[in-house]
PDB file of N, CA and C in Angstrom:
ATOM      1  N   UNK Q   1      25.674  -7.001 -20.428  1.00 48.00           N
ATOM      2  CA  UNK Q   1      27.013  -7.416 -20.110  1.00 48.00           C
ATOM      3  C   UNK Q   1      27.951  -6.800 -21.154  1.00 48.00           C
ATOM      4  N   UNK Q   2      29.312  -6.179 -21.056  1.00 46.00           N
ATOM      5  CA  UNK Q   2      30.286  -5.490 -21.153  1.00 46.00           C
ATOM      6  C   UNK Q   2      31.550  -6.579 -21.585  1.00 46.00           C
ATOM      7  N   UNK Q   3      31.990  -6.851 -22.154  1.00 50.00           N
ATOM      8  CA  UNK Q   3      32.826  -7.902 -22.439  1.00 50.00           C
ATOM      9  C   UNK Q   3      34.145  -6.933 -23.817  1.00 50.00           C
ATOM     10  N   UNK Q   4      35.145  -6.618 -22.970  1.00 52.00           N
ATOM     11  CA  UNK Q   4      36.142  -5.811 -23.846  1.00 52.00           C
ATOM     12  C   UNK Q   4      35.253  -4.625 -24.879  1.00 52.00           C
ATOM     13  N   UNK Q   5      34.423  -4.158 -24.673  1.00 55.00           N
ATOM     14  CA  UNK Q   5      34.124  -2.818 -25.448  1.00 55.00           C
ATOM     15  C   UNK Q   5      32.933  -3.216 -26.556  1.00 55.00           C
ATOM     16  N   UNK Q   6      32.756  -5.026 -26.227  1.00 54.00           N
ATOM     17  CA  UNK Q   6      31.169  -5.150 -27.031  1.00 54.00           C
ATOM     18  C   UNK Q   6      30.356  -5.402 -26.034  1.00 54.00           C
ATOM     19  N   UNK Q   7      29.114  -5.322 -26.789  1.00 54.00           N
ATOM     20  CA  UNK Q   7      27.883  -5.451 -25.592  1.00 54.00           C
ATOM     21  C   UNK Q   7      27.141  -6.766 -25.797  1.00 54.00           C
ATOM     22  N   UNK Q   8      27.028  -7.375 -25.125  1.00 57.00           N
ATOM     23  CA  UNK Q   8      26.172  -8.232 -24.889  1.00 57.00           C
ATOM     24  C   UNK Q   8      25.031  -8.847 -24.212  1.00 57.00           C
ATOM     25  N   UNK Q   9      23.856  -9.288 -25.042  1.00 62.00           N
ATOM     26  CA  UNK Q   9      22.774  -9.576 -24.114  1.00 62.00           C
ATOM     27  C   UNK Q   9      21.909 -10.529 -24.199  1.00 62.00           C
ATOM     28  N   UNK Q  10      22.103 -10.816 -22.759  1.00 67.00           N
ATOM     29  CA  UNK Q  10      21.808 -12.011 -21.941  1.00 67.00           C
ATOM     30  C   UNK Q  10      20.550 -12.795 -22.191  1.00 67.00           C
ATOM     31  N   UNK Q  11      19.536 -14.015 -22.761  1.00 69.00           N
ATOM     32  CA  UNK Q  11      18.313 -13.984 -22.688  1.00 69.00           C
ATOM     33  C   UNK Q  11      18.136 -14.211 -21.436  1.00 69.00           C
ATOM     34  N   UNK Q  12      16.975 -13.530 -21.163  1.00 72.00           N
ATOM     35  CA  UNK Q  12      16.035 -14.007 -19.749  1.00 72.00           C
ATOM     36  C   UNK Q  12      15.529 -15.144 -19.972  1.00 72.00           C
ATOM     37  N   UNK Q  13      15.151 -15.826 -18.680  1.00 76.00           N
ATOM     38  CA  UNK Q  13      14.395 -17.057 -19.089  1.00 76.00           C
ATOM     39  C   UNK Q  13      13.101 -17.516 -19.062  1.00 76.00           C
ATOM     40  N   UNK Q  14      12.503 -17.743 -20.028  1.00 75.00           N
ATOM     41  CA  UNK Q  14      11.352 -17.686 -20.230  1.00 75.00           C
ATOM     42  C   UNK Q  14      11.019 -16.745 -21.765  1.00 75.00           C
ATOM     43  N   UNK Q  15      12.265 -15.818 -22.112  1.00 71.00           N
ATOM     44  CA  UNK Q  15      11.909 -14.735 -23.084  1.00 71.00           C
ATOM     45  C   UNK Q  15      11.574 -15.317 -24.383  1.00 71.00           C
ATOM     46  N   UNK Q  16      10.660 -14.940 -25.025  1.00 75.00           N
ATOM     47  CA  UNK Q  16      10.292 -14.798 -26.408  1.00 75.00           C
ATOM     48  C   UNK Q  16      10.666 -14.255 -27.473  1.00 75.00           C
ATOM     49  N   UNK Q  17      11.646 -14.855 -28.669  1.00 77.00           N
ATOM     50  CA  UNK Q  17      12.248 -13.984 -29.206  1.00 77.00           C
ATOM     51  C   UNK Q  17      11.106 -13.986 -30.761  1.00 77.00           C
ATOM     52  N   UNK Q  18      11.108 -12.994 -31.330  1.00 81.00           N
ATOM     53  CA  UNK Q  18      10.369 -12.831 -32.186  1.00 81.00           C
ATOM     54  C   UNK Q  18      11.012 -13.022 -33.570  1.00 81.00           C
ATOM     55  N   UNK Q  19       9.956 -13.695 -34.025  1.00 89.00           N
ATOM     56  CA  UNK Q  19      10.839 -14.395 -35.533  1.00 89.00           C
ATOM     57  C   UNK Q  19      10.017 -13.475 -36.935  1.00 89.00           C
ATOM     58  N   UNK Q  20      10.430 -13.814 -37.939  1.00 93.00           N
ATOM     59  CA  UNK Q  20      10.017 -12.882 -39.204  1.00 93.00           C
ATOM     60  C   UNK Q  20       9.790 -14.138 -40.566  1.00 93.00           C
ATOM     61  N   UNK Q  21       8.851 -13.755 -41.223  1.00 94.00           N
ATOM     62  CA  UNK Q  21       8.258 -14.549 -42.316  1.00 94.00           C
ATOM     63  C   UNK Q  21       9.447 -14.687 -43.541  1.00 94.00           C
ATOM     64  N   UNK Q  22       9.415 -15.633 -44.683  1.00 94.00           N
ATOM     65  CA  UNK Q  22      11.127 -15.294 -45.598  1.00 94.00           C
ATOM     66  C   UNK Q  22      10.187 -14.337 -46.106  1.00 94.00           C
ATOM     67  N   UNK Q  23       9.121 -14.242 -46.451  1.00 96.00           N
ATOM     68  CA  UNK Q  23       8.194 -13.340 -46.856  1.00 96.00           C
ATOM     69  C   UNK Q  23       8.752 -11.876 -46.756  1.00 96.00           C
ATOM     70  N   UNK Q  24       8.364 -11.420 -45.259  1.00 96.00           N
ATOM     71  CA  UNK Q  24       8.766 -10.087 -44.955  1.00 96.00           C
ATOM     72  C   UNK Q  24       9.808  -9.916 -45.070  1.00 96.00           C
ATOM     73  N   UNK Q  25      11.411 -11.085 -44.958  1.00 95.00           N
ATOM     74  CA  UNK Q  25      12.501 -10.789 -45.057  1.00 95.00           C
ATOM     75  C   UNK Q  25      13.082 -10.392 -46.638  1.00 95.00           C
ATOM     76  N   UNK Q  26      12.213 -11.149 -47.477  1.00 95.00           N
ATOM     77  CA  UNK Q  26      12.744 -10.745 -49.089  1.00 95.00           C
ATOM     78  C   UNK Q  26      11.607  -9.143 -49.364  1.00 95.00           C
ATOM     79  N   UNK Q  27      10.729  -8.725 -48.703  1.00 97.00           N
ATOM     80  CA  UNK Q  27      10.535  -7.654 -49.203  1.00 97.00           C
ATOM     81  C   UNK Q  27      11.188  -6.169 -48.286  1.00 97.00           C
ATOM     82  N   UNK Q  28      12.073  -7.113 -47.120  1.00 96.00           N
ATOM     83  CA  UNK Q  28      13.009  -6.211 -46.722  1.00 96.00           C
ATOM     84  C   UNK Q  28      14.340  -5.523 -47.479  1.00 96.00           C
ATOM     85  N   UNK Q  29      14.554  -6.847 -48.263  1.00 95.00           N
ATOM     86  CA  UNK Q  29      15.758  -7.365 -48.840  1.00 95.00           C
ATOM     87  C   UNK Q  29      15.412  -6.006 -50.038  1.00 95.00           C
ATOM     88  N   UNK Q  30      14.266  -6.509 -50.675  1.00 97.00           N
ATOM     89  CA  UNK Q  30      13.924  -5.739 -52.367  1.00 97.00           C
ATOM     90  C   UNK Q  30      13.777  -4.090 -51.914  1.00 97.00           C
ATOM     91  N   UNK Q  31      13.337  -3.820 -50.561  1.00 97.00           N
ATOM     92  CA  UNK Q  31      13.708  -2.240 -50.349  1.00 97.00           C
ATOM     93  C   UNK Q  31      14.802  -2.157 -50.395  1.00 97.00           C
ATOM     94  N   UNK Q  32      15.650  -2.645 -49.949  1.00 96.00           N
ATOM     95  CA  UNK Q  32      17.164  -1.534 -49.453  1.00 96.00           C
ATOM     96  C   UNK Q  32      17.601  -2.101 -51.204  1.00 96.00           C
ATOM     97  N   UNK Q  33      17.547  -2.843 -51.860  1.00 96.00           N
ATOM     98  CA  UNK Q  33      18.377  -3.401 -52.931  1.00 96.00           C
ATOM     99  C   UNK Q  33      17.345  -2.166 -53.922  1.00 96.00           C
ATOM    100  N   UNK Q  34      16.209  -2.106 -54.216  1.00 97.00           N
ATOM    101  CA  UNK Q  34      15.469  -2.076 -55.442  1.00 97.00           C
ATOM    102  C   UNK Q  34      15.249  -0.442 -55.042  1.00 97.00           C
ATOM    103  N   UNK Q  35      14.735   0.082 -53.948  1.00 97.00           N
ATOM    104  CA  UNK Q  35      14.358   1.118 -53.879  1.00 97.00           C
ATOM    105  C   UNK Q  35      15.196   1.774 -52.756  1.00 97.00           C
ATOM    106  N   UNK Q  36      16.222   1.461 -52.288  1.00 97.00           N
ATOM    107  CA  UNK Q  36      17.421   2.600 -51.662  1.00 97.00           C
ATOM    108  C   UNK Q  36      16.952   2.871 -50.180  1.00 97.00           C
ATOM    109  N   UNK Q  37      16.288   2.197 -49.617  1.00 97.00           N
ATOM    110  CA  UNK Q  37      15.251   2.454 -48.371  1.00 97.00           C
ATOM    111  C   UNK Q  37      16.951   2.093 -47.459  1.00 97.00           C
ATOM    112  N   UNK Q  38      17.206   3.441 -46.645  1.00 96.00           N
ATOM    113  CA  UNK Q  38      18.000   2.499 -45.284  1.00 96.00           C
ATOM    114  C   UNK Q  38      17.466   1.659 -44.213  1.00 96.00           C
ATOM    115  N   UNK Q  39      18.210   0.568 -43.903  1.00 95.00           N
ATOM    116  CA  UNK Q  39      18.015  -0.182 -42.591  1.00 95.00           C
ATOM    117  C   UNK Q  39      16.912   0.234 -41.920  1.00 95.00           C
ATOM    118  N   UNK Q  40      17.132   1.441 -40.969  1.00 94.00           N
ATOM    119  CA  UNK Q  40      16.289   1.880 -40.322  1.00 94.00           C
ATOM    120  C   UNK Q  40      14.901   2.423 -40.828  1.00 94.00           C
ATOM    121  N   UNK Q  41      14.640   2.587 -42.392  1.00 97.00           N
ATOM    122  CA  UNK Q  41      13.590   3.192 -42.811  1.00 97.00           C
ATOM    123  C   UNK Q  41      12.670   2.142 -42.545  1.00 97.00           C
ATOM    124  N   UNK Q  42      13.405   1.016 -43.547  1.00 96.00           N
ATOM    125  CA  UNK Q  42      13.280  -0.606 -43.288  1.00 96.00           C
ATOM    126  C   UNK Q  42      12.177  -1.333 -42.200  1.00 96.00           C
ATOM    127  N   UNK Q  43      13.142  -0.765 -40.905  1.00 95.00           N
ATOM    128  CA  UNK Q  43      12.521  -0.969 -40.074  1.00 95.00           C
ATOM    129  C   UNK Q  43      11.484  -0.858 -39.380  1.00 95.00           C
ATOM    130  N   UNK Q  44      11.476   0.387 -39.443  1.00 95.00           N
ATOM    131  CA  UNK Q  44      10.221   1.231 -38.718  1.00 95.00           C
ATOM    132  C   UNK Q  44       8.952   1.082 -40.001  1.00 95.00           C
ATOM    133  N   UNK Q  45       9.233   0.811 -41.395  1.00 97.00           N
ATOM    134  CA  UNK Q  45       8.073   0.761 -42.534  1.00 97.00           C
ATOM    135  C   UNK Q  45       7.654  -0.759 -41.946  1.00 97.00           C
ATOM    136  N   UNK Q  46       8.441  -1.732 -41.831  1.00 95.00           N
ATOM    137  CA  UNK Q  46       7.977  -3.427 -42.013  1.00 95.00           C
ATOM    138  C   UNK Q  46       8.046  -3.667 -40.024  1.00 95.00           C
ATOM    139  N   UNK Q  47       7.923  -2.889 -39.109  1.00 94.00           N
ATOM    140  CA  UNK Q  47       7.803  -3.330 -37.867  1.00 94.00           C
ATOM    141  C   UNK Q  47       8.987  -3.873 -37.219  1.00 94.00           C
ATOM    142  N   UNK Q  48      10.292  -3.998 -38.155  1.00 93.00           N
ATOM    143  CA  UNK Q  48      11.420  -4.941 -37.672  1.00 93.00           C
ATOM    144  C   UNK Q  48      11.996  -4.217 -36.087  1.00 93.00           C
ATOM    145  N   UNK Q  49      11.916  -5.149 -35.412  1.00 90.00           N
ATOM    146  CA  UNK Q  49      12.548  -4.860 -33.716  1.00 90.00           C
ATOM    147  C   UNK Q  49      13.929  -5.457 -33.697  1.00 90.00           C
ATOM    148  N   UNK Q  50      14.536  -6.351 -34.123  1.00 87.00           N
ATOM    149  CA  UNK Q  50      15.888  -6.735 -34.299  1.00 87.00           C
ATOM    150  C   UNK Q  50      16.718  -5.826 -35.372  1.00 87.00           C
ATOM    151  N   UNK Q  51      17.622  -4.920 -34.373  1.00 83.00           N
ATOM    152  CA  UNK Q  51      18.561  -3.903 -34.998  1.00 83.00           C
ATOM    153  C   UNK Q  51      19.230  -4.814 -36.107  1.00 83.00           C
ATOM    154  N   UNK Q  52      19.936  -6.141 -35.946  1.00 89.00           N
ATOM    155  CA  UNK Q  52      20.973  -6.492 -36.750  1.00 89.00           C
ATOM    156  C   UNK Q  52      20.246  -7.300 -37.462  1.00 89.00           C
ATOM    157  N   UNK Q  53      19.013  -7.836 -37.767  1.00 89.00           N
ATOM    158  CA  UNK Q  53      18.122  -8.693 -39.042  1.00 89.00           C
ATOM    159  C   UNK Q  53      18.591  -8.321 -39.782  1.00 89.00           C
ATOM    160  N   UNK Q  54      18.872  -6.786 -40.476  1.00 91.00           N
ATOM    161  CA  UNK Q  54      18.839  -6.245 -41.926  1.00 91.00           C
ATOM    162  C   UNK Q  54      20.196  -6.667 -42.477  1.00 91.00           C
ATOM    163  N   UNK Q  55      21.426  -6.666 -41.163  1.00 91.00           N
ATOM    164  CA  UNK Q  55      22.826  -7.313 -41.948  1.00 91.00           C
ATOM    165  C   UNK Q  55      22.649  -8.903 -41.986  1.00 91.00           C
ATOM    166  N   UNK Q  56      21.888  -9.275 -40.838  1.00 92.00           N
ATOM    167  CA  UNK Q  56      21.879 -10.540 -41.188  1.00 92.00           C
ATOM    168  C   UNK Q  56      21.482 -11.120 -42.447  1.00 92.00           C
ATOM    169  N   UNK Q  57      20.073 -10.553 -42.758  1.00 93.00           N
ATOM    170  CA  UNK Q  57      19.620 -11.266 -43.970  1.00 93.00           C
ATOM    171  C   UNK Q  57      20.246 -10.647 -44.901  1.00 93.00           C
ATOM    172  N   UNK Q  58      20.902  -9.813 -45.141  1.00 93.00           N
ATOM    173  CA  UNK Q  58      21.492  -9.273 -46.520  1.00 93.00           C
ATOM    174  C   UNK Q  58      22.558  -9.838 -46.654  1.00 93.00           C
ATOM    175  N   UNK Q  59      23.586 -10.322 -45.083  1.00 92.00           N
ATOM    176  CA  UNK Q  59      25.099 -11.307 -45.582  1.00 92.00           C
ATOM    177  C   UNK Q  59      24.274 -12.861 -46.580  1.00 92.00           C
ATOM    178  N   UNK Q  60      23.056 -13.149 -46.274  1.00 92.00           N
ATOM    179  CA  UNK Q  60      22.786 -14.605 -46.694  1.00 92.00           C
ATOM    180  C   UNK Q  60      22.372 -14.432 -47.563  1.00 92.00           C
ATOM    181  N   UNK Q  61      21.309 -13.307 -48.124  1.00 88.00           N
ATOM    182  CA  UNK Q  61      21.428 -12.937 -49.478  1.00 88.00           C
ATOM    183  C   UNK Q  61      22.503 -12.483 -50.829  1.00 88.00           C
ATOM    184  N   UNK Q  62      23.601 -11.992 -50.203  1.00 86.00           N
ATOM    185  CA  UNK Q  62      25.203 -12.251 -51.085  1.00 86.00           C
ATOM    186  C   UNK Q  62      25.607 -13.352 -51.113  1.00 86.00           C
TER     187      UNK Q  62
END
């Protein structure tokens, strides 16, 4: 769904959304902070499937 020029999306019902350990999230956190790793390196190294986790957990970590 299209809503003024953002995108949005819908859950299906029944869908499974996949959650992450604080575990994996603080050694997400200590790459991009400690060793310069981008988002996406991030991602694809620790399995992350949620594009926006990495801003999420880094706004709650400031």
């Amino acid at each position: 769904m299209k809503i003024l020029g953002v995108h949005f999306f819908m859950a299906i019902k029944g869908q499974k959304f996949k959650t992450y350990s604080e575990k994996l999230k603080m050694e997400a956190i200590r790459l991009h902070i400690e060793e310069k790793w981008t988002y996406r390196q991030i991602n694809d190294h620790l399995g992350i499937q949620d594009r926006g986790g990495m801003n999420r957990w880094m706004r709650k970590y400031r």
